Coordinates of C-alpha atoms in Angstrom, one line a residue:
Chain A
M686 CA 46.2 107.7 67.7
L687 CA 46.0 110.3 70.5
Y688 CA 45.4 108.2 73.4
E689 CA 49.1 106.5 72.0
M690 CA 50.7 109.2 71.7
F691 CA 49.8 111.4 75.2
S692 CA 49.0 108.9 77.1
S693 CA 52.2 108.1 79.1
R694 CA 52.9 111.4 79.3
M695 CA 49.6 112.4 80.5
F696 CA 49.9 110.3 83.0
G697 CA 52.6 111.5 84.7
V698 CA 51.4 115.0 85.1
C699 CA 48.8 112.9 86.6
L700 CA 50.4 111.0 89.4
R701 CA 52.1 114.7 90.3
Y702 CA 49.3 116.0 91.0
A703 CA 47.1 112.8 92.8
G704 CA 47.2 111.3 96.2
S705 CA 47.3 107.8 95.0
K706 CA 47.7 105.4 91.6
E707 CA 43.5 105.1 91.8
D708 CA 43.3 109.0 91.6
A709 CA 45.3 109.4 89.5
Q710 CA 44.2 106.9 86.7
D711 CA 40.8 108.8 87.7
I712 CA 42.0 111.5 86.5
L713 CA 43.6 110.2 83.0
H714 CA 40.0 109.0 82.4
E715 CA 38.3 111.7 83.1
G716 CA 40.8 113.7 80.9
F717 CA 41.0 111.4 77.8
L718 CA 37.0 112.2 77.9
K719 CA 37.0 115.9 78.2
I720 CA 39.9 116.0 75.4
F721 CA 37.7 114.2 73.2
E722 CA 34.6 116.0 73.4
K723 CA 36.3 119.6 73.4
I724 CA 38.7 118.8 70.9
E725 CA 36.7 120.7 68.1
Q726 CA 37.4 123.8 70.5
Y727 CA 41.1 123.4 69.7
A728 CA 41.3 126.6 68.2
A729 CA 45.9 125.7 66.6
R730 CA 46.9 128.7 69.6
G731 CA 49.9 127.0 71.2
S732 CA 50.9 123.8 71.2
F733 CA 48.5 121.3 71.2
E734 CA 50.0 118.7 74.1
G735 CA 50.2 122.8 75.1
W736 CA 46.6 122.4 75.2
V737 CA 45.8 118.6 76.1
R738 CA 48.5 119.2 79.1
K739 CA 45.8 122.6 80.3
I740 CA 43.2 120.1 80.3
M741 CA 44.6 117.6 82.2
V742 CA 45.7 119.6 84.4
N743 CA 42.5 121.3 84.5
T744 CA 41.2 118.2 85.0
A745 CA 43.8 117.2 87.8
L746 CA 42.7 120.2 89.6
E747 CA 38.1 119.3 90.1
K748 CA 39.8 116.0 91.6
Y749 CA 41.1 118.0 94.1
R750 CA 39.1 120.4 94.6
S751 CA 35.8 117.2 95.0
Q752 CA 38.1 115.5 97.4
Y753 CA 39.4 118.9 98.9
R754 CA 36.0 119.7 100.0
M755 CA 34.8 116.0 101.8
V756 CA 37.6 115.9 103.6
R757 CA 39.1 118.9 105.7
L758 CA 42.7 120.2 105.7
E759 CA 43.5 120.2 109.5
D760 CA 47.2 120.9 108.3
E761 CA 50.7 120.5 107.2
G762 CA 49.9 116.9 106.6
R763 CA 53.7 116.0 105.9
E764 CA 52.8 112.0 106.1
S765 CA 52.2 110.3 102.8
D766 CA 48.5 109.7 101.5
E767 CA 50.0 106.2 100.4
K768 CA 53.0 104.7 99.8
N769 CA 54.3 103.4 96.5
H770 CA 56.1 100.4 96.8
E771 CA 55.9 99.9 92.8
D772 CA 59.2 99.0 91.5
L773 CA 59.3 102.3 88.6
A774 CA 61.1 101.6 85.2
D775 CA 62.9 104.8 85.4
N776 CA 66.1 106.7 87.6
I777 CA 65.6 107.1 91.2
T778 CA 65.8 110.6 91.5
V779 CA 62.6 110.7 89.7
N780 CA 60.4 107.6 91.9
E781 CA 61.6 109.6 95.4
L782 CA 60.3 113.3 93.5
L783 CA 57.6 111.7 92.7
L784 CA 57.3 110.5 96.6
L785 CA 58.3 112.9 97.7
I786 CA 55.6 115.7 95.7
K787 CA 53.1 113.0 97.6
E788 CA 53.8 113.4 100.5
L789 CA 53.1 116.6 100.5
S790 CA 49.2 117.6 102.1
P791 CA 47.0 118.4 98.9
Q792 CA 46.5 122.2 99.1
Y793 CA 50.5 122.4 99.2
R794 CA 51.1 119.7 96.5
V795 CA 48.5 121.2 94.1
V796 CA 50.0 124.7 94.5
F797 CA 53.8 123.5 93.9
N798 CA 52.8 121.9 90.8
L799 CA 51.3 124.7 89.2
Y800 CA 53.6 126.9 90.3
A801 CA 57.4 125.6 90.4
I802 CA 55.9 123.0 87.7
E803 CA 53.2 124.2 85.0
G804 CA 55.1 127.6 86.3
Y805 CA 51.8 130.0 86.8
T806 CA 51.5 133.0 88.2
H807 CA 50.5 133.6 91.6
K808 CA 46.8 135.7 90.5
E809 CA 46.3 132.6 87.3
I810 CA 46.9 129.9 90.3
S811 CA 44.3 132.3 92.9
D812 CA 41.8 132.3 90.3
M813 CA 41.9 128.6 89.8
L814 CA 42.3 127.2 93.3
D815 CA 40.0 130.6 94.5
I816 CA 42.7 131.0 96.7
S817 CA 43.8 134.6 98.0
E818 CA 46.9 135.4 96.3
G819 CA 48.5 135.9 99.5
T820 CA 47.4 131.4 100.4
S821 CA 48.6 131.1 97.4
K822 CA 51.9 132.7 98.1
S823 CA 52.5 131.5 101.7
N824 CA 51.6 127.6 100.7
L825 CA 54.0 127.9 98.0
S826 CA 57.2 128.6 100.5
R827 CA 55.9 126.7 102.8
A828 CA 56.2 123.7 100.1
R829 CA 59.0 124.7 99.4
S830 CA 60.2 124.3 103.0
I831 CA 59.0 120.9 103.7
L832 CA 60.5 119.5 100.3
Q833 CA 63.6 121.0 100.5
E834 CA 63.6 119.6 104.4
R835 CA 62.9 116.6 102.7
V836 CA 65.4 116.5 100.2
K837 CA 68.0 117.4 102.5
Q838 CA 67.0 113.6 104.4
Y839 CA 67.4 111.7 101.6
Y840 CA 70.5 113.2 99.9
N841 CA 72.1 113.1 103.9
Q842 CA 70.7 108.7 103.9
T843 CA 71.5 108.2 100.1
V844 CA 74.8 109.7 100.9
K845 CA 75.5 108.0 104.2
V846 CA 74.0 104.5 102.9
G847 CA 76.7 105.6 100.0
Chain F
M419 CA 68.6 130.4 101.2
M420 CA 66.7 132.2 98.0
E421 CA 69.4 130.1 96.4
D422 CA 68.5 126.9 97.8
I423 CA 64.6 128.1 97.1
N424 CA 65.0 128.5 93.6
N425 CA 67.1 124.9 93.7
I426 CA 64.4 123.1 94.7
D427 CA 61.9 124.2 92.1
Q428 CA 64.7 123.7 89.4
L429 CA 64.8 120.3 90.7
F430 CA 61.7 119.4 90.4
R431 CA 60.7 121.1 87.1
S432 CA 63.8 119.7 85.6
N433 CA 62.9 115.8 86.8
L434 CA 59.0 115.8 86.8
S435 CA 58.0 118.3 84.6
S436 CA 58.3 115.9 81.1
Y437 CA 57.5 112.9 83.2
S438 CA 56.0 109.6 82.2
E439 CA 54.9 106.5 82.4
K440 CA 52.6 104.2 80.6
P441 CA 49.0 103.7 82.5
P442 CA 47.5 100.3 82.4
E443 CA 46.1 98.6 79.8
E444 CA 41.7 98.2 80.4
L445 CA 41.8 101.9 81.1
W446 CA 41.8 103.0 76.7
S447 CA 39.1 100.4 76.9
S448 CA 36.9 101.8 79.5
I449 CA 37.8 105.1 78.3
E450 CA 36.3 103.7 75.2
K451 CA 32.7 103.0 76.6
D452 CA 32.2 106.4 78.2
L453 CA 33.3 108.2 75.0
A454 CA 30.1 105.8 73.6
K455 CA 27.5 106.7 76.4
N456 CA 28.1 110.6 76.2
R457 CA 27.6 110.5 72.0
K458 CA 24.2 109.4 72.7
R459 CA 23.2 111.5 75.4
I460 CA 24.2 115.1 73.7
I461 CA 21.4 113.5 71.7
L462 CA 18.6 113.7 74.2
P463 CA 19.4 118.0 75.5
L464 CA 18.9 118.8 72.0
Y465 CA 15.3 117.8 72.5
F466 CA 14.3 119.1 75.4
K467 CA 15.4 122.1 73.5
I468 CA 12.8 121.8 70.5
A469 CA 10.4 121.3 73.4
A470 CA 10.6 124.2 76.0
G471 CA 10.3 126.4 72.2
I472 CA 7.2 124.7 71.6
I473 CA 5.5 125.1 74.4
V474 CA 7.1 128.9 74.7
L475 CA 4.9 129.1 71.8
L476 CA 1.9 127.7 72.7
G477 CA 1.5 129.9 75.6
L478 CA 2.0 132.8 74.4
G479 CA -0.6 132.3 71.4
T480 CA -2.4 131.8 74.3
I481 CA -2.1 134.7 75.3
T482 CA -2.2 136.4 73.1
W483 CA -5.5 134.5 71.3
N484 CA -7.5 135.1 75.1
Y485 CA -6.7 138.9 74.6
L486 CA -8.2 139.2 71.3
R487 CA -11.0 137.1 72.6
V488 CA -11.5 139.8 75.5
K489 CA -11.0 142.7 73.4
T490 CA -13.7 141.0 71.6
D491 CA -16.1 140.2 74.2
D492 CA -15.6 144.0 75.7
S493 CA -16.9 145.5 72.9
Q494 CA -19.1 143.6 71.5
V495 CA -22.3 145.5 71.1
A496 CA -25.9 143.9 71.9
I497 CA -27.5 142.7 68.2
F498 CA -30.1 140.9 67.6
Q499 CA -30.4 139.7 64.1
S500 CA -33.1 137.5 64.9
P501 CA -36.3 137.6 65.9
S502 CA -35.7 135.1 68.6
I503 CA -34.3 138.4 70.8
Q504 CA -31.9 137.0 73.7
Q505 CA -32.4 139.2 76.3
S506 CA -29.2 138.9 77.9
D507 CA -27.5 140.3 75.4
I508 CA -29.3 144.1 76.9
K509 CA -26.6 145.3 78.6
P510 CA -28.3 146.3 82.4
I511 CA -28.9 149.4 83.6
E512 CA -29.6 150.1 87.3
N513 CA -32.5 151.6 89.0
S514 CA -34.9 149.9 86.4
A515 CA -37.8 147.8 86.3
I516 CA -38.9 144.9 84.9
V517 CA -40.9 144.4 81.6
S518 CA -42.1 141.6 79.8
S519 CA -44.7 141.5 77.8
Q520 CA -46.7 138.8 77.5
I521 CA -49.8 138.5 75.0
Q522 CA -52.3 136.9 76.0
T523 CA -54.7 137.2 72.8
E524 CA -52.9 135.4 69.5
D525 CA -55.0 137.6 67.0
Q526 CA -53.4 140.0 68.2
K527 CA -50.0 141.9 67.7
K528 CA -50.8 142.5 72.0
V529 CA -47.7 143.9 74.2
I530 CA -48.5 142.7 78.4
A531 CA -46.2 144.6 80.6
T532 CA -45.7 142.7 83.4
Q533 CA -43.8 143.8 86.0
K534 CA -42.1 143.3 89.0
V535 CA -44.6 144.3 91.7
A536 CA -43.3 147.4 93.4
E537 CA -46.8 148.7 94.4
K538 CA -50.0 146.9 94.8
K539 CA -52.7 149.0 95.2
N540 CA -56.5 147.1 96.0
D541 CA -58.0 149.3 93.7
P542 CA -60.1 147.9 91.5
G543 CA -60.4 151.7 89.4
V544 CA -57.3 151.8 89.0
A545 CA -56.7 148.1 86.9
S546 CA -58.7 149.5 84.5
Q547 CA -56.1 152.8 83.7
K548 CA -53.4 150.8 83.5
P549 CA -52.0 151.2 80.3
F550 CA -52.1 146.9 80.1
I551 CA -55.3 147.1 77.5
P552 CA -53.8 145.7 75.0
S553 CA -53.9 147.1 71.8
S554 CA -51.3 147.5 69.0
E555 CA -50.3 150.8 69.7
Q556 CA -49.6 150.4 73.1
T557 CA -46.9 152.1 74.3
L558 CA -44.3 150.3 76.1
E559 CA -41.1 151.2 78.5
Q560 CA -39.0 148.9 78.7
S561 CA -35.9 149.2 81.1
I562 CA -34.5 145.8 81.3
T563 CA -32.2 144.3 84.8
H564 CA -29.9 141.9 83.0
D565 CA -30.3 139.8 86.5
E566 CA -34.2 139.9 86.5
V567 CA -34.6 139.4 82.9
Q568 CA -33.9 136.1 81.2
M569 CA -35.9 137.1 78.2
T570 CA -37.2 135.2 75.5
V571 CA -38.8 135.5 72.3
Q572 CA -40.6 132.7 70.7
P573 CA -43.2 134.3 67.6
E574 CA -45.6 131.8 68.7
S575 CA -46.4 133.6 64.7
E576 CA -45.8 135.9 62.5
S577 CA -48.0 138.6 64.4
T578 CA -47.3 137.1 68.1
I579 CA -44.3 138.7 70.1
I580 CA -43.8 137.2 73.4
L581 CA -41.4 137.7 76.5
A582 CA -41.8 135.5 79.2
E583 CA -40.3 136.3 82.1
E584 CA -42.0 136.7 86.0
V585 CA -45.5 136.7 85.1
V586 CA -47.4 138.6 87.2
E587 CA -50.9 137.2 86.1
T588 CA -53.0 139.7 85.7
P589 CA -56.6 139.2 84.0
V590 CA -57.5 143.4 83.1
S591 CA -61.2 141.8 83.6
N592 CA -61.1 141.4 87.1
T593 CA -61.8 144.5 88.8
T594 CA -60.6 142.9 92.1
A595 CA -57.3 142.2 90.3
E596 CA -54.5 144.4 92.3
S597 CA -52.9 145.9 89.5
I598 CA -49.7 147.3 88.8
V599 CA -47.8 150.2 89.2
V600 CA -45.9 150.8 85.9
E601 CA -42.6 152.9 87.2
E602 CA -41.1 152.8 83.4
K603 CA -41.1 155.1 80.6
E604 CA -42.5 154.5 77.4
V605 CA -41.1 152.5 74.5
T606 CA -42.8 152.2 71.6
A607 CA -42.9 148.5 70.5
T608 CA -45.7 148.7 67.4
T609 CA -44.1 146.1 65.1
K610 CA -41.0 142.7 66.0
N611 CA -38.7 145.0 63.9
D612 CA -39.7 148.1 65.7
L613 CA -38.8 146.4 68.9
I614 CA -35.0 145.3 67.9
I615 CA -34.3 148.6 67.3
Q616 CA -35.5 149.9 70.2
Q617 CA -33.5 147.5 72.3
N618 CA -30.9 147.5 70.0
L619 CA -30.6 151.1 70.4
L620 CA -31.4 151.0 74.3
A621 CA -28.0 149.0 74.2
L622 CA -26.0 150.9 73.0
E623 CA -27.1 153.6 75.2
Q624 CA -26.1 152.2 78.0
E625 CA -22.8 151.2 76.0
K626 CA -21.4 154.8 76.3
E627 CA -23.0 155.6 79.8
E628 CA -20.6 153.0 81.0
S629 CA -17.8 154.0 78.6
D630 CA -18.4 157.8 80.2
N631 CA -18.8 156.6 83.4
N632 CA -15.0 154.1 83.2
P633 CA -12.7 156.2 81.6
S634 CA -10.8 153.9 79.0
R635 CA -7.3 155.0 80.6
V636 CA -6.6 154.8 84.6
W637 CA -4.2 155.9 86.0
S638 CA -2.5 154.4 89.4
V639 CA 0.8 155.1 92.0
G640 CA 1.6 153.2 94.2
G641 CA 5.1 152.2 96.1
Q642 CA 6.4 148.6 97.4
A643 CA 9.0 147.0 99.3
G644 CA 10.8 143.9 99.9
P645 CA 13.4 141.5 100.3
Q646 CA 15.4 140.4 97.0
Y647 CA 17.5 136.7 97.9
S648 CA 20.5 138.0 94.7
Y649 CA 23.1 135.6 93.2
R650 CA 25.0 136.0 90.1
Y651 CA 26.3 133.6 87.0
V652 CA 29.8 134.4 85.8
D653 CA 30.3 134.1 82.0
V654 CA 34.3 133.2 81.5
K655 CA 34.8 135.3 77.4
E656 CA 38.6 133.9 77.1
P657 CA 37.9 129.6 76.4
D658 CA 40.5 129.3 78.4
V659 CA 39.8 125.6 80.0
Y660 CA 40.7 127.2 83.4
L661 CA 38.8 129.1 84.0
N662 CA 35.4 127.1 83.7
N663 CA 32.4 127.9 85.4
A664 CA 31.9 124.9 87.7
N665 CA 35.1 126.3 89.3
K666 CA 33.9 130.3 89.3
N667 CA 30.6 129.1 90.9
Q668 CA 31.9 126.9 93.0
Y669 CA 32.7 128.8 96.6
E670 CA 30.1 131.5 96.1
N671 CA 26.6 131.5 97.9
P672 CA 23.7 134.0 97.0
I673 CA 23.1 137.0 100.2
L674 CA 19.5 138.4 100.7
A675 CA 19.4 142.2 100.4
Y676 CA 16.5 144.0 99.4
A677 CA 15.4 146.6 97.1
G678 CA 11.8 149.3 96.9
G679 CA 10.5 151.8 94.7
I680 CA 7.4 153.9 93.8
Q681 CA 5.7 153.4 90.7
I682 CA 3.2 155.1 87.9
E683 CA 1.1 152.9 86.0
M684 CA -1.3 153.7 82.8
E685 CA -4.1 151.6 82.1
P686 CA -4.6 152.1 77.6
S687 CA -7.1 148.8 78.9
T688 CA -8.8 146.8 80.9
R689 CA -6.3 144.2 81.0
F690 CA -3.2 145.6 79.7
S691 CA -1.3 148.5 81.4
I692 CA 2.5 150.1 81.6
Q693 CA 5.0 151.1 84.5
S694 CA 7.7 153.4 84.8
G695 CA 8.8 154.8 88.4
V696 CA 12.2 154.5 90.4
F697 CA 13.8 151.9 92.2
Y698 CA 16.5 150.9 94.7
S699 CA 18.1 148.0 94.7
K700 CA 21.0 146.1 96.1
I701 CA 22.2 142.7 95.4
G702 CA 25.3 140.6 95.8
H703 CA 26.8 137.5 96.6
Q704 CA 28.8 135.7 99.8
R705 CA 32.6 134.2 99.7
E706 CA 32.4 132.5 103.4
Y707 CA 36.7 130.7 103.5
P708 CA 36.1 128.3 106.7
D709 CA 39.3 126.2 105.1
N710 CA 42.1 129.6 104.9
D711 CA 43.4 129.6 108.3
M712 CA 45.6 132.7 107.4
R713 CA 48.0 133.4 110.2
G714 CA 50.2 136.7 110.5
E715 CA 52.8 137.1 108.1
D716 CA 49.6 136.0 105.6
I717 CA 47.2 138.8 106.6
A718 CA 49.7 141.6 106.7
E719 CA 50.6 140.0 103.1
V720 CA 46.8 139.8 101.8
F721 CA 45.8 143.2 103.5
D722 CA 48.2 145.4 102.8
P723 CA 47.2 148.3 100.3
S724 CA 49.4 147.5 97.7
M725 CA 47.4 144.2 97.1
E726 CA 44.3 143.4 96.3
E727 CA 41.8 140.4 96.1
V728 CA 40.5 139.0 93.3
N729 CA 37.1 138.0 92.6
Y730 CA 34.7 137.5 90.1
I731 CA 32.9 140.3 90.4
G732 CA 36.3 142.8 90.9
T733 CA 38.7 143.6 93.1
I734 CA 38.2 144.6 96.2
A735 CA 40.3 147.8 97.1
P736 CA 40.4 148.8 100.7
N737 CA 39.3 152.1 101.2
K738 CA 41.6 152.1 104.9
Q739 CA 45.1 151.7 105.8
I740 CA 45.3 148.6 107.2
N741 CA 47.5 148.2 110.5
N742 CA 50.0 145.4 109.8
F743 CA 50.3 142.9 112.0
Y744 CA 52.8 141.6 111.5
N745 CA 54.3 140.0 115.1
T746 CA 57.0 138.7 116.1
D747 CA 55.1 135.2 117.0
L748 CA 53.2 134.4 115.0
T749 CA 52.5 131.3 116.1
N750 CA 49.9 132.1 118.9
I751 CA 48.2 134.6 116.6
D752 CA 44.8 132.9 115.5
I753 CA 43.8 134.9 112.4
S754 CA 41.7 134.0 109.8
V755 CA 39.5 135.4 107.0
S756 CA 35.8 134.3 107.5
S757 CA 34.0 135.7 104.7
V758 CA 33.5 138.4 102.7
E759 CA 30.6 140.3 101.4
R760 CA 29.9 141.6 98.3
Y761 CA 27.0 144.4 98.3
L762 CA 25.9 146.6 94.6
E763 CA 23.6 149.4 95.0
F764 CA 21.6 151.1 92.4
L765 CA 18.9 153.3 90.7
E766 CA 16.6 151.7 88.7
I767 CA 14.0 152.9 86.6
P768 CA 11.8 150.1 85.0
F769 CA 9.3 150.1 81.3
I770 CA 7.1 147.6 82.2
F771 CA 4.0 145.7 80.6
S772 CA 1.2 143.5 82.7
Y773 CA -1.3 142.0 81.2
K774 CA -4.3 140.9 83.9
I775 CA -5.1 137.0 84.0
I776 CA -7.5 137.5 86.2
N777 CA -10.0 140.4 86.7
K778 CA -12.4 139.9 89.6
K779 CA -12.3 141.4 93.1
L780 CA -8.5 139.5 93.5
D781 CA -6.3 140.9 90.3
M782 CA -3.7 138.8 88.9
D783 CA -1.6 140.0 86.4
I784 CA 2.0 139.1 84.9
S785 CA 4.0 141.2 84.0
S786 CA 7.1 141.8 82.5
G787 CA 9.8 144.8 81.6
I788 CA 13.7 146.3 81.1
W789 CA 15.4 148.1 83.1
A790 CA 17.8 150.6 83.1
D791 CA 20.2 151.0 86.4
L792 CA 22.0 153.3 87.5
L793 CA 25.6 152.3 90.3
I794 CA 24.7 153.7 93.3
G795 CA 26.3 151.8 95.8
N796 CA 29.8 149.7 96.4
K797 CA 30.3 147.8 99.2
A798 CA 33.0 144.9 100.6
Y799 CA 33.3 143.4 103.6
I800 CA 35.9 141.0 105.2
T801 CA 35.1 139.7 108.0
T802 CA 38.3 138.6 110.2
G803 CA 39.2 136.2 112.9
A804 CA 35.1 136.3 115.3
S805 CA 33.9 139.9 113.9
N806 CA 36.2 141.9 113.0
T807 CA 34.6 143.8 109.7
D808 CA 36.3 146.1 107.6
E809 CA 34.5 148.2 104.9
Y810 CA 35.8 148.4 101.0
S811 CA 34.5 148.9 98.0
N812 CA 34.9 146.4 94.7
K813 CA 37.2 147.8 91.8
N814 CA 36.0 147.7 87.8
I815 CA 32.6 147.7 88.4
G816 CA 30.6 149.0 85.6
D817 CA 28.3 152.7 86.3
F818 CA 25.1 151.8 83.4
N819 CA 24.0 148.5 83.3
C820 CA 20.6 147.2 82.2
S821 CA 18.5 144.1 83.5
A822 CA 14.8 142.4 82.8
S823 CA 12.2 141.4 85.3
I824 CA 9.2 138.7 84.7
G825 CA 7.2 138.7 87.5
F826 CA 3.1 138.0 88.9
G827 CA 1.2 140.6 90.9
L828 CA -1.6 140.0 93.3
Y829 CA -4.3 143.0 93.6
Y830 CA -6.0 143.2 97.1
P831 CA -8.2 146.0 97.2
L832 CA -8.9 147.2 100.7
L833 CA -10.9 150.7 100.1
E834 CA -12.7 151.5 97.3
K835 CA -10.0 152.7 94.8
L836 CA -7.0 150.9 97.2
N837 CA -5.5 148.5 96.8
F838 CA -2.5 145.8 98.4
S839 CA 0.0 144.4 95.9
L840 CA 1.8 141.5 96.8
K841 CA 4.1 140.9 93.4
P842 CA 7.1 138.2 92.9
V843 CA 9.6 138.8 90.3
F844 CA 12.4 137.5 88.9
K845 CA 15.0 139.9 87.6
Y846 CA 18.0 139.9 85.5
Y847 CA 21.3 141.3 85.0
L848 CA 21.5 141.0 80.8
S849 CA 24.9 143.4 80.2
P850 CA 27.5 141.9 82.9
V851 CA 28.1 144.3 85.9
N852 CA 32.8 144.2 85.9
T853 CA 34.3 145.6 83.4
D854 CA 37.2 142.5 83.3
P855 CA 37.6 141.5 80.1
A856 CA 38.2 138.0 81.3
T857 CA 34.6 136.8 83.0
N858 CA 31.0 138.0 82.6
V859 CA 29.3 138.5 85.6
Y860 CA 25.5 138.9 85.7
P861 CA 23.6 139.4 88.4
Y862 CA 20.1 137.7 89.1
S863 CA 17.8 138.3 91.7
F864 CA 14.5 136.4 93.4
G865 CA 12.8 139.2 95.1
L866 CA 9.1 139.5 97.0
M867 CA 7.2 143.1 96.4
S868 CA 4.6 143.7 98.6
G869 CA 3.0 147.4 98.8
L870 CA -0.3 149.8 97.9
R871 CA -1.0 150.8 95.2
Y872 CA -3.9 154.0 94.5
T873 CA -5.9 153.9 91.8
F874 CA -7.3 157.4 90.3

């Protein structure tokens, strides 16, 4: 069954984009509704999982846009929206990385996801988010420098602890 | 440094790109519920489309039926087919006196003319000389003014014809009575059938006179101008789930521009007309960037001539070199792009059909047409900071287009042949204005044109 096959992987995608677990569930819910509605449009071009993933990321972008509109981006918010204390099953490094991503402000987070993880070009990102290519580039470079800083801090801490 | 950057991307990508986590159990049941709801909702829009289609067909049918009915009325000739003559069917002639006749004697075929009194002469002698002496050979003048005559012929008997109207009693035998002046010509009406024939001939003559005075083809020339509120519809050609219409339509706003031109009009019949002419039209849309705080380095990057801002209606390319804003002290510079306005200007030639739905002092018509559009202007204005505006142009815009319009026209007469016109019109481009393979952009506009129309 489609949901059983893809829900976990897609939930992973949603968690990367969402500011909170509730948002991630909303994105997953909406995303699967779209997938079922558009299933006839899938024209067997490329992999099916790729198509499913595209719809999920698009749904995540819609969520981002609706939230972004309501709350103006003040500046580079470095505080995370929600501290994730839940004990996740998999390795800590991955959870930590997820946390770091969540700490990014929404625009940096979405651009970093689209460029570094999904692999879109700045031109494609500028189209999807309706920003200029220059903004996409500058957002990416800021996201990178913030993440670099945080990863360094994490490793320093673990080194100290360990 | 670059290595570090690549590593960051690599670090996150390798760990998170296939990250999986099981969602909560109850999520699936709520998805299932919504799926069932959505299936029901899809059926409704189909009913709406069918209903809309029926309404459009009824509307077209009504207009066509009205046109055919009016046409029949306009060309109707008074034909009397029964003894009961409806005088109101006779077309009017001006400057005529009323003639009606009343038979006072039943035994004879008598036609007595009574008239609108033009002159009263207190001449007893005249009365006897007036041709109102009933006789079967009596000649009558019949010129009938429509407004004043409401005559019905009701045969009292086979031998009598009564045309009743304002009867001015004329006691013929009374020599002291006022006499009535007959002003008009005389028409022979010896029998009922003759009367009918005569009336028919008169009506036909009147109709011919009228058509001579009013040639069937009327020409008009006019000018009009006014504001138009324009926006665009974006249609994504490639079925890519990202480039969806909601995304495209979310950030841009309509813009107020203008249009105007001269127009020639020809009316082959009372209700229909064909129009053409030459028009100028300016359309566009606008985008604000309230959230993008771009610092100096970003400005330099974005407005570097080698880079172009991409948008749905085409790429903005700089017309001129931009000075590099790059400054070592960037933190104090807060330059923001506040808005981008895009304009396209067209020279247009229309071919419009109009149908007059009200034909009185204030005329009203409904019109629909096709336009051929030639691109003559192409500008984009980027405003940075508080008020610094630079001019650019939009790339990838086609030179030729085709659009369609539908609207109303209200015409109020100012002078005998001069009308004031007010025309709300909706215009929609049938072909996309941009040449981008991924998206089609169809501008549309709502305009209010006012102007003058001279008929000759």
